[in-house]
Amino acid sequence: MSAKKLLIAALCAVPVSISLPLQAQGSSQITHSIPLRWVVNMPTSPGNSQATGMVNAVQLALGVPVKMIRPLLQPDSYLIEIQRLPLLGSLQTVQSIASALNALPGVRFASPDIQLKRAAVSAPTDARYAASQASYFHNGGYASLRMQDVWEQTRGSASVVIAVLDSGVLFDNPELKGRLLPGYDFVSQVTPPTGNREPGALLDSGSNDGNGRDPDSSDPGDAPPNGTTCPDGSSSSSWHGTTVASVAAAQSNNGQFIAGMDWNAKILPVRVSGRCGIASSSDIVDAFYWATGSGRVDPSIGVNPNPADVINLSFASDTPLLGGGCSATDPVALAIADARASNVSVVISAGNNSGGGIQYPANCAGTIAVGAAQQNGQLASYTAKGGSGNYLTIHAAGNASGFYAGISNSGASTPVANGTLVSLFAGTSFSAPLVAGTISLMKAVRPSLTSAQIDDLLLNNALAYPANADFSPGLFQPTRRNCSASSCGAGLLNPLGAINAARALPSPLPVANVPQSAVVGNNGPYMVDASLSSNSTGGFGNLTYRWQQVFGQPVVLAGAESSVLQVQSGLAGNVAEFALKVTDTVNNRSNTSVVRLVGNGVNERAFSPSVAVGESNGNGVAAIPVTSASQGGGGGAFGVYGLLALWAGLGLWRSSPAGSRRA
């Protein structure tokens, strides 16, 4: 077998299992040979001479050629590639190679470049599931998220950034327009675009867009070449990143498709997976460092100008060849630790192994591992579960059987223009962004929250599992039993409880509850109604308001010191952001949230305002001068009662073609 074929075979070296909620696990196992790509960590001297010496030492220890692929953004970590496996001797297992590499002088750790799959399962075709986002409502379901009560307190802030490490996004999707940042494509291994067949029986799981790393974080589709299937049996594109982003932060209260958890947070798409939805741990490590705004960057990439407040990674893998679990010296574990040191929360799908333990990398220290539950609080039959002392396990509710509503595209291979549709999905891929969206809402009401405080608030306010929430897999139906902290986790996601607790921390803050970010079809006037803002005790009195434009071309404003800002003109061709600072006059404490308005048809990725950002407004938000108008203008935004329009919008559903969506 050629070195190329060996490398391709190694891309799926770690067995990955994806369990369908309605059928027994079996054919989804992927098992190949020993991985050829490894991450080796060792201190280097100036000029990289020690790294070169490390490669030479690895070649000598293994007796085969070794190639340096690249340094990672993680300090002192390098991705190397074994060009072929030793033909004779004892180095015939992943454990023996790991031992040989770890025994080299100066090596701190060596780990295979693990391949992760999106934590998703096939969508149902039963039309009754597409009636509404039932888990969002407070309609008696035990694990309901009570989002209407949450949105009355906060609808988020555009100053908060959720990084979605996934397959990229569809930038023209109407539910994401107005909310996206440029992002970056970190898939390093180049493969041809979808539709081209490669020679040989094995498929390369790389970029699928015909190139390697670049600033284009859009999703080209992750389908395999025509006439072939992925290792999990799929043959069409999943649009996985768009779906995950929509669960966390779809445009809301706009009369179409679905409502996201957070109505204002910006999404930073970071592409880490390509063909067949496979992501490598080495690419994920670099993506972590870039997403957090780390100064450790490839000069050709540069520093991320929009550092994340929370990272969502909806991928999982079993690591049986490494003994399971996640060691403290694992490259992804170290990246997670460094993210938390930067005060970034890390939310990862627990995995879909039908009652097995939390999968990698959700089982790394410091993560928030998210499993799936039904609206009645019982765990979904496909979810992973289990508590731990060094990471937090929590389960987020979907509809019956743990289905989640999300946005997708009708394109089977490449995206279809105007092909947006709403589908019901199953998988912990989509429970994770419910938690990411909850964290972004918490950061809106309490921007100073640390990642440790967020963990504690989620843990201490989780709903207890109801009776018989746990299960053991059965041939036809799981056997139900009661949960314990060790068998299931901390409990069920409780956004309202966590947000209330964040507000009640010492020295309570008022909340600037701005309305939803929006795509605006005219130049103005447009009204931004924040009359649901509240004081430090949750009431509506004793508040002063101050609006300032903080991004975009200057606009004409009125009502800059009232709860309702009137944008008189200037929205056409503009991406404008407005910060509302509310102050409780009783205790003189203030808080700020930001709302974004985008002119219809503006390319957000290319937009650059022609004016400089001015001085800070004293609350950590930069402000640019604006032109004021003395008279009020017309409206166009939703007011206090505009929340009611949400429910009408939720009725406008489009179902997916039968069996065509994976998530």
PDB file of N, CA and C in Angstrom, residues 135-136 143 145 147 150 160-164 243-249 260-262 265 267 309-314 340 344-350 366-373 392-398 404 427-444 449 451 454-459 462-463 465 490-496 498-499:
ATOM      1  N   SER A 135     -39.815  22.536  23.144  1.00  0.00           N
ATOM      2  CA  SER A 135     -38.967  22.582  24.332  1.00  0.00           C
ATOM      3  C   SER A 135     -38.701  24.002  24.796  1.00  0.00           C
ATOM      4  N   TYR A 136     -38.923  24.994  23.937  1.00  0.00           N
ATOM      5  CA  TYR A 136     -38.696  26.375  24.332  1.00  0.00           C
ATOM      6  C   TYR A 136     -39.827  26.917  25.210  1.00  0.00           C
ATOM      7  N   ALA A 143     -38.811  19.575  31.517  1.00  0.00           N
ATOM      8  CA  ALA A 143     -37.515  20.172  31.202  1.00  0.00           C
ATOM      9  C   ALA A 143     -37.630  21.360  30.255  1.00  0.00           C
ATOM     10  N   LEU A 145     -37.526  24.917  28.562  1.00  0.00           N
ATOM     11  CA  LEU A 145     -36.496  25.925  28.751  1.00  0.00           C
ATOM     12  C   LEU A 145     -37.052  27.283  29.182  1.00  0.00           C
ATOM     13  N   MET A 147     -38.131  29.882  27.543  1.00  0.00           N
ATOM     14  CA  MET A 147     -37.396  30.950  26.889  1.00  0.00           C
ATOM     15  C   MET A 147     -38.188  32.250  26.813  1.00  0.00           C
ATOM     16  N   VAL A 150     -37.207  34.025  29.747  1.00  0.00           N
ATOM     17  CA  VAL A 150     -35.821  34.485  29.632  1.00  0.00           C
ATOM     18  C   VAL A 150     -35.752  35.745  28.787  1.00  0.00           C
ATOM     19  N   VAL A 160     -21.276  40.106  22.672  1.00  0.00           N
ATOM     20  CA  VAL A 160     -20.892  38.746  23.038  1.00  0.00           C
ATOM     21  C   VAL A 160     -20.688  37.934  21.761  1.00  0.00           C
ATOM     22  N   VAL A 161     -19.619  37.134  21.721  1.00  0.00           N
ATOM     23  CA  VAL A 161     -19.268  36.350  20.528  1.00  0.00           C
ATOM     24  C   VAL A 161     -19.290  34.863  20.867  1.00  0.00           C
ATOM     25  N   ILE A 162     -20.052  34.095  20.073  1.00  0.00           N
ATOM     26  CA  ILE A 162     -20.066  32.639  20.168  1.00  0.00           C
ATOM     27  C   ILE A 162     -19.269  32.086  18.992  1.00  0.00           C
ATOM     28  N   ALA A 163     -18.165  31.416  19.270  1.00  0.00           N
ATOM     29  CA  ALA A 163     -17.389  30.768  18.211  1.00  0.00           C
ATOM     30  C   ALA A 163     -17.958  29.375  17.967  1.00  0.00           C
ATOM     31  N   VAL A 164     -18.340  29.100  16.732  1.00  0.00           N
ATOM     32  CA  VAL A 164     -18.873  27.794  16.353  1.00  0.00           C
ATOM     33  C   VAL A 164     -17.808  27.087  15.535  1.00  0.00           C
ATOM     34  N   THR A 243     -26.678  24.621  11.041  1.00  0.00           N
ATOM     35  CA  THR A 243     -27.699  24.158  11.973  1.00  0.00           C
ATOM     36  C   THR A 243     -27.311  24.463  13.410  1.00  0.00           C
ATOM     37  N   VAL A 244     -26.063  24.156  13.770  1.00  0.00           N
ATOM     38  CA  VAL A 244     -25.600  24.413  15.136  1.00  0.00           C
ATOM     39  C   VAL A 244     -25.692  25.903  15.460  1.00  0.00           C
ATOM     40  N   ALA A 245     -25.219  26.749  14.530  1.00  0.00           N
ATOM     41  CA  ALA A 245     -25.273  28.199  14.761  1.00  0.00           C
ATOM     42  C   ALA A 245     -26.708  28.679  14.907  1.00  0.00           C
ATOM     43  N   SER A 246     -27.634  28.103  14.133  1.00  0.00           N
ATOM     44  CA  SER A 246     -29.023  28.551  14.196  1.00  0.00           C
ATOM     45  C   SER A 246     -29.674  28.210  15.528  1.00  0.00           C
ATOM     46  N   VAL A 247     -29.323  27.070  16.112  1.00  0.00           N
ATOM     47  CA  VAL A 247     -29.883  26.715  17.418  1.00  0.00           C
ATOM     48  C   VAL A 247     -29.456  27.740  18.463  1.00  0.00           C
ATOM     49  N   ALA A 248     -28.202  28.161  18.406  1.00  0.00           N
ATOM     50  CA  ALA A 248     -27.701  29.119  19.390  1.00  0.00           C
ATOM     51  C   ALA A 248     -28.210  30.519  19.137  1.00  0.00           C
ATOM     52  N   ALA A 249     -28.306  30.941  17.864  1.00  0.00           N
ATOM     53  CA  ALA A 249     -28.485  32.371  17.631  1.00  0.00           C
ATOM     54  C   ALA A 249     -29.167  32.703  16.313  1.00  0.00           C
ATOM     55  N   GLY A 260     -33.713  31.602  17.681  1.00  0.00           N
ATOM     56  CA  GLY A 260     -32.506  31.157  18.349  1.00  0.00           C
ATOM     57  C   GLY A 260     -32.575  31.441  19.832  1.00  0.00           C
ATOM     58  N   MET A 261     -31.670  30.844  20.585  1.00  0.00           N
ATOM     59  CA  MET A 261     -31.614  31.109  22.020  1.00  0.00           C
ATOM     60  C   MET A 261     -31.286  32.571  22.291  1.00  0.00           C
ATOM     61  N   ASP A 262     -30.244  33.072  21.641  1.00  0.00           N
ATOM     62  CA  ASP A 262     -29.776  34.441  21.846  1.00  0.00           C
ATOM     63  C   ASP A 262     -30.115  35.252  20.603  1.00  0.00           C
ATOM     64  N   ALA A 265     -26.290  37.926  20.097  1.00  0.00           N
ATOM     65  CA  ALA A 265     -24.879  37.522  20.079  1.00  0.00           C
ATOM     66  C   ALA A 265     -24.403  37.298  18.652  1.00  0.00           C
ATOM     67  N   ILE A 267     -22.040  35.437  15.823  1.00  0.00           N
ATOM     68  CA  ILE A 267     -21.490  34.108  15.582  1.00  0.00           C
ATOM     69  C   ILE A 267     -20.156  34.243  14.843  1.00  0.00           C
ATOM     70  N   ASP A 309     -16.305  34.686  23.447  1.00  0.00           N
ATOM     71  CA  ASP A 309     -16.666  34.576  24.859  1.00  0.00           C
ATOM     72  C   ASP A 309     -17.016  33.140  25.221  1.00  0.00           C
ATOM     73  N   VAL A 310     -17.499  32.394  24.239  1.00  0.00           N
ATOM     74  CA  VAL A 310     -17.841  30.990  24.440  1.00  0.00           C
ATOM     75  C   VAL A 310     -17.543  30.253  23.143  1.00  0.00           C
ATOM     76  N   ILE A 311     -17.021  29.040  23.253  1.00  0.00           N
ATOM     77  CA  ILE A 311     -16.725  28.186  22.101  1.00  0.00           C
ATOM     78  C   ILE A 311     -17.661  26.991  22.130  1.00  0.00           C
ATOM     79  N   ASN A 312     -18.267  26.702  20.979  1.00  0.00           N
ATOM     80  CA  ASN A 312     -19.112  25.516  20.833  1.00  0.00           C
ATOM     81  C   ASN A 312     -18.450  24.558  19.851  1.00  0.00           C
ATOM     82  N   LEU A 313     -18.250  23.310  20.287  1.00  0.00           N
ATOM     83  CA  LEU A 313     -17.675  22.262  19.439  1.00  0.00           C
ATOM     84  C   LEU A 313     -18.613  21.063  19.479  1.00  0.00           C
ATOM     85  N   SER A 314     -19.340  20.821  18.406  1.00  0.00           N
ATOM     86  CA  SER A 314     -20.316  19.735  18.361  1.00  0.00           C
ATOM     87  C   SER A 314     -19.740  18.513  17.652  1.00  0.00           C
ATOM     88  N   ARG A 340      -9.902  28.521  28.831  1.00  0.00           N
ATOM     89  CA  ARG A 340     -10.506  28.892  30.107  1.00  0.00           C
ATOM     90  C   ARG A 340      -9.636  29.914  30.848  1.00  0.00           C
ATOM     91  N   VAL A 344     -12.789  32.002  28.592  1.00  0.00           N
ATOM     92  CA  VAL A 344     -13.691  31.550  27.540  1.00  0.00           C
ATOM     93  C   VAL A 344     -14.307  30.219  27.966  1.00  0.00           C
ATOM     94  N   SER A 345     -15.624  30.141  27.989  1.00  0.00           N
ATOM     95  CA  SER A 345     -16.303  28.883  28.296  1.00  0.00           C
ATOM     96  C   SER A 345     -16.241  27.963  27.083  1.00  0.00           C
ATOM     97  N   VAL A 346     -16.064  26.665  27.334  1.00  0.00           N
ATOM     98  CA  VAL A 346     -15.934  25.678  26.256  1.00  0.00           C
ATOM     99  C   VAL A 346     -17.063  24.665  26.388  1.00  0.00           C
ATOM    100  N   VAL A 347     -17.964  24.660  25.406  1.00  0.00           N
ATOM    101  CA  VAL A 347     -19.135  23.784  25.393  1.00  0.00           C
ATOM    102  C   VAL A 347     -18.925  22.732  24.306  1.00  0.00           C
ATOM    103  N   ILE A 348     -19.025  21.462  24.671  1.00  0.00           N
ATOM    104  CA  ILE A 348     -18.756  20.374  23.720  1.00  0.00           C
ATOM    105  C   ILE A 348     -19.845  19.314  23.828  1.00  0.00           C
ATOM    106  N   SER A 349     -20.263  18.789  22.697  1.00  0.00           N
ATOM    107  CA  SER A 349     -21.257  17.717  22.677  1.00  0.00           C
ATOM    108  C   SER A 349     -20.733  16.494  23.415  1.00  0.00           C
ATOM    109  N   ALA A 350     -21.600  15.899  24.246  1.00  0.00           N
ATOM    110  CA  ALA A 350     -21.202  14.747  25.050  1.00  0.00           C
ATOM    111  C   ALA A 350     -21.002  13.504  24.200  1.00  0.00           C
ATOM    112  N   GLY A 366     -12.352  20.868  32.329  1.00  0.00           N
ATOM    113  CA  GLY A 366     -12.745  22.242  32.081  1.00  0.00           C
ATOM    114  C   GLY A 366     -13.868  22.424  31.086  1.00  0.00           C
ATOM    115  N   THR A 367     -14.322  21.347  30.444  1.00  0.00           N
ATOM    116  CA  THR A 367     -15.391  21.491  29.464  1.00  0.00           C
ATOM    117  C   THR A 367     -16.758  21.498  30.135  1.00  0.00           C
ATOM    118  N   ILE A 368     -17.734  21.979  29.390  1.00  0.00           N
ATOM    119  CA  ILE A 368     -19.143  21.768  29.715  1.00  0.00           C
ATOM    120  C   ILE A 368     -19.637  20.745  28.705  1.00  0.00           C
ATOM    121  N   ALA A 369     -19.783  19.505  29.146  1.00  0.00           N
ATOM    122  CA  ALA A 369     -20.209  18.406  28.281  1.00  0.00           C
ATOM    123  C   ALA A 369     -21.724  18.378  28.250  1.00  0.00           C
ATOM    124  N   VAL A 370     -22.311  18.441  27.060  1.00  0.00           N
ATOM    125  CA  VAL A 370     -23.769  18.584  26.950  1.00  0.00           C
ATOM    126  C   VAL A 370     -24.364  17.354  26.273  1.00  0.00           C
ATOM    127  N   GLY A 371     -25.250  16.690  26.995  1.00  0.00           N
ATOM    128  CA  GLY A 371     -26.012  15.582  26.451  1.00  0.00           C
ATOM    129  C   GLY A 371     -27.414  16.025  26.083  1.00  0.00           C
ATOM    130  N   ALA A 372     -28.212  15.089  25.614  1.00  0.00           N
ATOM    131  CA  ALA A 372     -29.548  15.390  25.109  1.00  0.00           C
ATOM    132  C   ALA A 372     -30.617  14.757  25.988  1.00  0.00           C
ATOM    133  N   ALA A 373     -31.693  15.493  26.194  1.00  0.00           N
ATOM    134  CA  ALA A 373     -32.835  15.004  26.956  1.00  0.00           C
ATOM    135  C   ALA A 373     -34.115  15.276  26.182  1.00  0.00           C
ATOM    136  N   LEU A 392     -18.076  19.474  33.630  1.00  0.00           N
ATOM    137  CA  LEU A 392     -19.486  19.554  33.994  1.00  0.00           C
ATOM    138  C   LEU A 392     -20.326  18.861  32.934  1.00  0.00           C
ATOM    139  N   THR A 393     -21.135  17.887  33.352  1.00  0.00           N
ATOM    140  CA  THR A 393     -22.080  17.258  32.435  1.00  0.00           C
ATOM    141  C   THR A 393     -23.474  17.801  32.713  1.00  0.00           C
ATOM    142  N   ILE A 394     -24.130  18.268  31.664  1.00  0.00           N
ATOM    143  CA  ILE A 394     -25.491  18.773  31.785  1.00  0.00           C
ATOM    144  C   ILE A 394     -26.248  18.325  30.543  1.00  0.00           C
ATOM    145  N   HIS A 395     -27.540  18.109  30.680  1.00  0.00           N
ATOM    146  CA  HIS A 395     -28.347  17.679  29.536  1.00  0.00           C
ATOM    147  C   HIS A 395     -29.353  18.775  29.177  1.00  0.00           C
ATOM    148  N   ALA A 396     -29.482  19.040  27.892  1.00  0.00           N
ATOM    149  CA  ALA A 396     -30.379  20.081  27.399  1.00  0.00           C
ATOM    150  C   ALA A 396     -31.541  19.438  26.668  1.00  0.00           C
ATOM    151  N   ALA A 397     -32.727  19.936  26.946  1.00  0.00           N
ATOM    152  CA  ALA A 397     -33.939  19.288  26.436  1.00  0.00           C
ATOM    153  C   ALA A 397     -34.261  19.702  25.008  1.00  0.00           C
ATOM    154  N   GLY A 398     -34.663  18.723  24.224  1.00  0.00           N
ATOM    155  CA  GLY A 398     -35.288  18.960  22.935  1.00  0.00           C
ATOM    156  C   GLY A 398     -36.747  18.541  23.012  1.00  0.00           C
ATOM    157  N   TYR A 404     -34.290  18.359  17.896  1.00  0.00           N
ATOM    158  CA  TYR A 404     -34.028  19.794  17.953  1.00  0.00           C
ATOM    159  C   TYR A 404     -34.369  20.436  16.617  1.00  0.00           C
ATOM    160  N   GLY A 427     -29.398  14.537  18.142  1.00  0.00           N
ATOM    161  CA  GLY A 427     -27.969  14.436  18.383  1.00  0.00           C
ATOM    162  C   GLY A 427     -27.508  15.462  19.387  1.00  0.00           C
ATOM    163  N   THR A 428     -26.493  15.121  20.136  1.00  0.00           N
ATOM    164  CA  THR A 428     -25.945  16.070  21.107  1.00  0.00           C
ATOM    165  C   THR A 428     -25.247  17.234  20.410  1.00  0.00           C
ATOM    166  N   SER A 429     -25.043  17.139  19.098  1.00  0.00           N
ATOM    167  CA  SER A 429     -24.576  18.291  18.339  1.00  0.00           C
ATOM    168  C   SER A 429     -25.448  19.504  18.591  1.00  0.00           C
ATOM    169  N   PHE A 430     -26.745  19.274  18.781  1.00  0.00           N
ATOM    170  CA  PHE A 430     -27.697  20.378  18.825  1.00  0.00           C
ATOM    171  C   PHE A 430     -28.173  20.690  20.236  1.00  0.00           C
ATOM    172  N   SER A 431     -27.836  19.818  21.190  1.00  0.00           N
ATOM    173  CA  SER A 431     -28.050  20.178  22.590  1.00  0.00           C
ATOM    174  C   SER A 431     -26.956  21.128  23.056  1.00  0.00           C
ATOM    175  N   ALA A 432     -25.740  20.982  22.543  1.00  0.00           N
ATOM    176  CA  ALA A 432     -24.626  21.844  22.958  1.00  0.00           C
ATOM    177  C   ALA A 432     -24.902  23.323  22.694  1.00  0.00           C
ATOM    178  N   PRO A 433     -25.366  23.729  21.489  1.00  0.00           N
ATOM    179  CA  PRO A 433     -25.582  25.164  21.277  1.00  0.00           C
ATOM    180  C   PRO A 433     -26.706  25.754  22.124  1.00  0.00           C
ATOM    181  N   LEU A 434     -27.602  24.932  22.671  1.00  0.00           N
ATOM    182  CA  LEU A 434     -28.560  25.464  23.641  1.00  0.00           C
ATOM    183  C   LEU A 434     -27.829  25.981  24.872  1.00  0.00           C
ATOM    184  N   VAL A 435     -26.790  25.271  25.289  1.00  0.00           N
ATOM    185  CA  VAL A 435     -26.004  25.712  26.441  1.00  0.00           C
ATOM    186  C   VAL A 435     -25.128  26.901  26.059  1.00  0.00           C
ATOM    187  N   ALA A 436     -24.526  26.872  24.865  1.00  0.00           N
ATOM    188  CA  ALA A 436     -23.724  28.012  24.421  1.00  0.00           C
ATOM    189  C   ALA A 436     -24.570  29.278  24.360  1.00  0.00           C
ATOM    190  N   GLY A 437     -25.805  29.152  23.847  1.00  0.00           N
ATOM    191  CA  GLY A 437     -26.701  30.302  23.798  1.00  0.00           C
ATOM    192  C   GLY A 437     -27.093  30.783  25.182  1.00  0.00           C
ATOM    193  N   THR A 438     -27.276  29.850  26.120  1.00  0.00           N
ATOM    194  CA  THR A 438     -27.576  30.234  27.499  1.00  0.00           C
ATOM    195  C   THR A 438     -26.415  31.021  28.099  1.00  0.00           C
ATOM    196  N   ILE A 439     -25.194  30.578  27.852  1.00  0.00           N
ATOM    197  CA  ILE A 439     -24.025  31.274  28.391  1.00  0.00           C
ATOM    198  C   ILE A 439     -23.921  32.682  27.809  1.00  0.00           C
ATOM    199  N   SER A 440     -24.180  32.827  26.517  1.00  0.00           N
ATOM    200  CA  SER A 440     -24.104  34.164  25.920  1.00  0.00           C
ATOM    201  C   SER A 440     -25.162  35.087  26.515  1.00  0.00           C
ATOM    202  N   LEU A 441     -26.339  34.572  26.847  1.00  0.00           N
ATOM    203  CA  LEU A 441     -27.365  35.380  27.516  1.00  0.00           C
ATOM    204  C   LEU A 441     -26.919  35.750  28.929  1.00  0.00           C
ATOM    205  N   MET A 442     -26.256  34.820  29.612  1.00  0.00           N
ATOM    206  CA  MET A 442     -25.733  35.117  30.944  1.00  0.00           C
ATOM    207  C   MET A 442     -24.686  36.226  30.879  1.00  0.00           C
ATOM    208  N   LYS A 443     -23.836  36.179  29.839  1.00  0.00           N
ATOM    209  CA  LYS A 443     -22.817  37.219  29.688  1.00  0.00           C
ATOM    210  C   LYS A 443     -23.439  38.576  29.354  1.00  0.00           C
ATOM    211  N   ALA A 444     -24.625  38.559  28.756  1.00  0.00           N
ATOM    212  CA  ALA A 444     -25.298  39.821  28.451  1.00  0.00           C
ATOM    213  C   ALA A 444     -25.784  40.508  29.719  1.00  0.00           C
ATOM    214  N   LEU A 449     -18.815  37.898  34.225  1.00  0.00           N
ATOM    215  CA  LEU A 449     -18.797  36.506  34.665  1.00  0.00           C
ATOM    216  C   LEU A 449     -17.545  35.788  34.177  1.00  0.00           C
ATOM    217  N   SER A 451     -15.444  32.072  33.561  1.00  0.00           N
ATOM    218  CA  SER A 451     -15.847  30.729  33.127  1.00  0.00           C
ATOM    219  C   SER A 451     -16.152  29.848  34.331  1.00  0.00           C
ATOM    220  N   ILE A 454     -19.599  30.750  35.586  1.00  0.00           N
ATOM    221  CA  ILE A 454     -20.626  30.214  34.686  1.00  0.00           C
ATOM    222  C   ILE A 454     -20.845  28.731  34.968  1.00  0.00           C
ATOM    223  N   ASP A 455     -19.768  27.981  35.158  1.00  0.00           N
ATOM    224  CA  ASP A 455     -19.903  26.565  35.516  1.00  0.00           C
ATOM    225  C   ASP A 455     -20.749  26.406  36.772  1.00  0.00           C
ATOM    226  N   ASP A 456     -20.435  27.196  37.792  1.00  0.00           N
ATOM    227  CA  ASP A 456     -21.150  27.086  39.064  1.00  0.00           C
ATOM    228  C   ASP A 456     -22.625  27.455  38.904  1.00  0.00           C
ATOM    229  N   LEU A 457     -22.911  28.489  38.121  1.00  0.00           N
ATOM    230  CA  LEU A 457     -24.303  28.909  37.937  1.00  0.00           C
ATOM    231  C   LEU A 457     -25.104  27.847  37.187  1.00  0.00           C
ATOM    232  N   LEU A 458     -24.497  27.245  36.166  1.00  0.00           N
ATOM    233  CA  LEU A 458     -25.187  26.169  35.448  1.00  0.00           C
ATOM    234  C   LEU A 458     -25.397  24.960  36.352  1.00  0.00           C
ATOM    235  N   LEU A 459     -24.364  24.621  37.139  1.00  0.00           N
ATOM    236  CA  LEU A 459     -24.431  23.462  38.024  1.00  0.00           C
ATOM    237  C   LEU A 459     -25.466  23.658  39.119  1.00  0.00           C
ATOM    238  N   ALA A 462     -29.198  23.822  37.802  1.00  0.00           N
ATOM    239  CA  ALA A 462     -29.723  22.770  36.929  1.00  0.00           C
ATOM    240  C   ALA A 462     -30.952  22.130  37.564  1.00  0.00           C
ATOM    241  N   LEU A 463     -31.911  21.776  36.724  1.00  0.00           N
ATOM    242  CA  LEU A 463     -33.084  21.054  37.212  1.00  0.00           C
ATOM    243  C   LEU A 463     -32.692  19.616  37.529  1.00  0.00           C
ATOM    244  N   TYR A 465     -32.910  15.684  37.641  1.00  0.00           N
ATOM    245  CA  TYR A 465     -33.508  14.715  36.721  1.00  0.00           C
ATOM    246  C   TYR A 465     -34.773  14.144  37.345  1.00  0.00           C
ATOM    247  N   ALA A 490     -25.010  16.585  36.158  1.00  0.00           N
ATOM    248  CA  ALA A 490     -25.445  17.584  37.141  1.00  0.00           C
ATOM    249  C   ALA A 490     -26.940  17.833  37.098  1.00  0.00           C
ATOM    250  N   GLY A 491     -27.574  17.602  35.951  1.00  0.00           N
ATOM    251  CA  GLY A 491     -29.002  17.858  35.834  1.00  0.00           C
ATOM    252  C   GLY A 491     -29.346  18.383  34.461  1.00  0.00           C
ATOM    253  N   LEU A 492     -30.524  19.003  34.364  1.00  0.00           N
ATOM    254  CA  LEU A 492     -31.061  19.500  33.104  1.00  0.00           C
ATOM    255  C   LEU A 492     -30.852  21.007  32.996  1.00  0.00           C
ATOM    256  N   LEU A 493     -30.538  21.464  31.795  1.00  0.00           N
ATOM    257  CA  LEU A 493     -30.291  22.883  31.560  1.00  0.00           C
ATOM    258  C   LEU A 493     -31.483  23.730  32.016  1.00  0.00           C
ATOM    259  N   ASN A 494     -31.188  24.777  32.774  1.00  0.00           N
ATOM    260  CA  ASN A 494     -32.213  25.685  33.293  1.00  0.00           C
ATOM    261  C   ASN A 494     -31.780  27.119  32.999  1.00  0.00           C
ATOM    262  N   PRO A 495     -32.024  27.622  31.773  1.00  0.00           N
ATOM    263  CA  PRO A 495     -31.561  28.976  31.426  1.00  0.00           C
ATOM    264  C   PRO A 495     -32.115  30.052  32.353  1.00  0.00           C
ATOM    265  N   LEU A 496     -33.411  29.977  32.659  1.00  0.00           N
ATOM    266  CA  LEU A 496     -34.015  31.014  33.486  1.00  0.00           C
ATOM    267  C   LEU A 496     -33.389  31.046  34.869  1.00  0.00           C
ATOM    268  N   ALA A 498     -30.372  29.988  35.773  1.00  0.00           N
ATOM    269  CA  ALA A 498     -28.984  30.433  35.714  1.00  0.00           C
ATOM    270  C   ALA A 498     -28.898  31.937  35.519  1.00  0.00           C
ATOM    271  N   ILE A 499     -29.768  32.492  34.672  1.00  0.00           N
ATOM    272  CA  ILE A 499     -29.744  33.939  34.426  1.00  0.00           C
ATOM    273  C   ILE A 499     -30.215  34.697  35.655  1.00  0.00           C
TER     274      ILE A 499
END
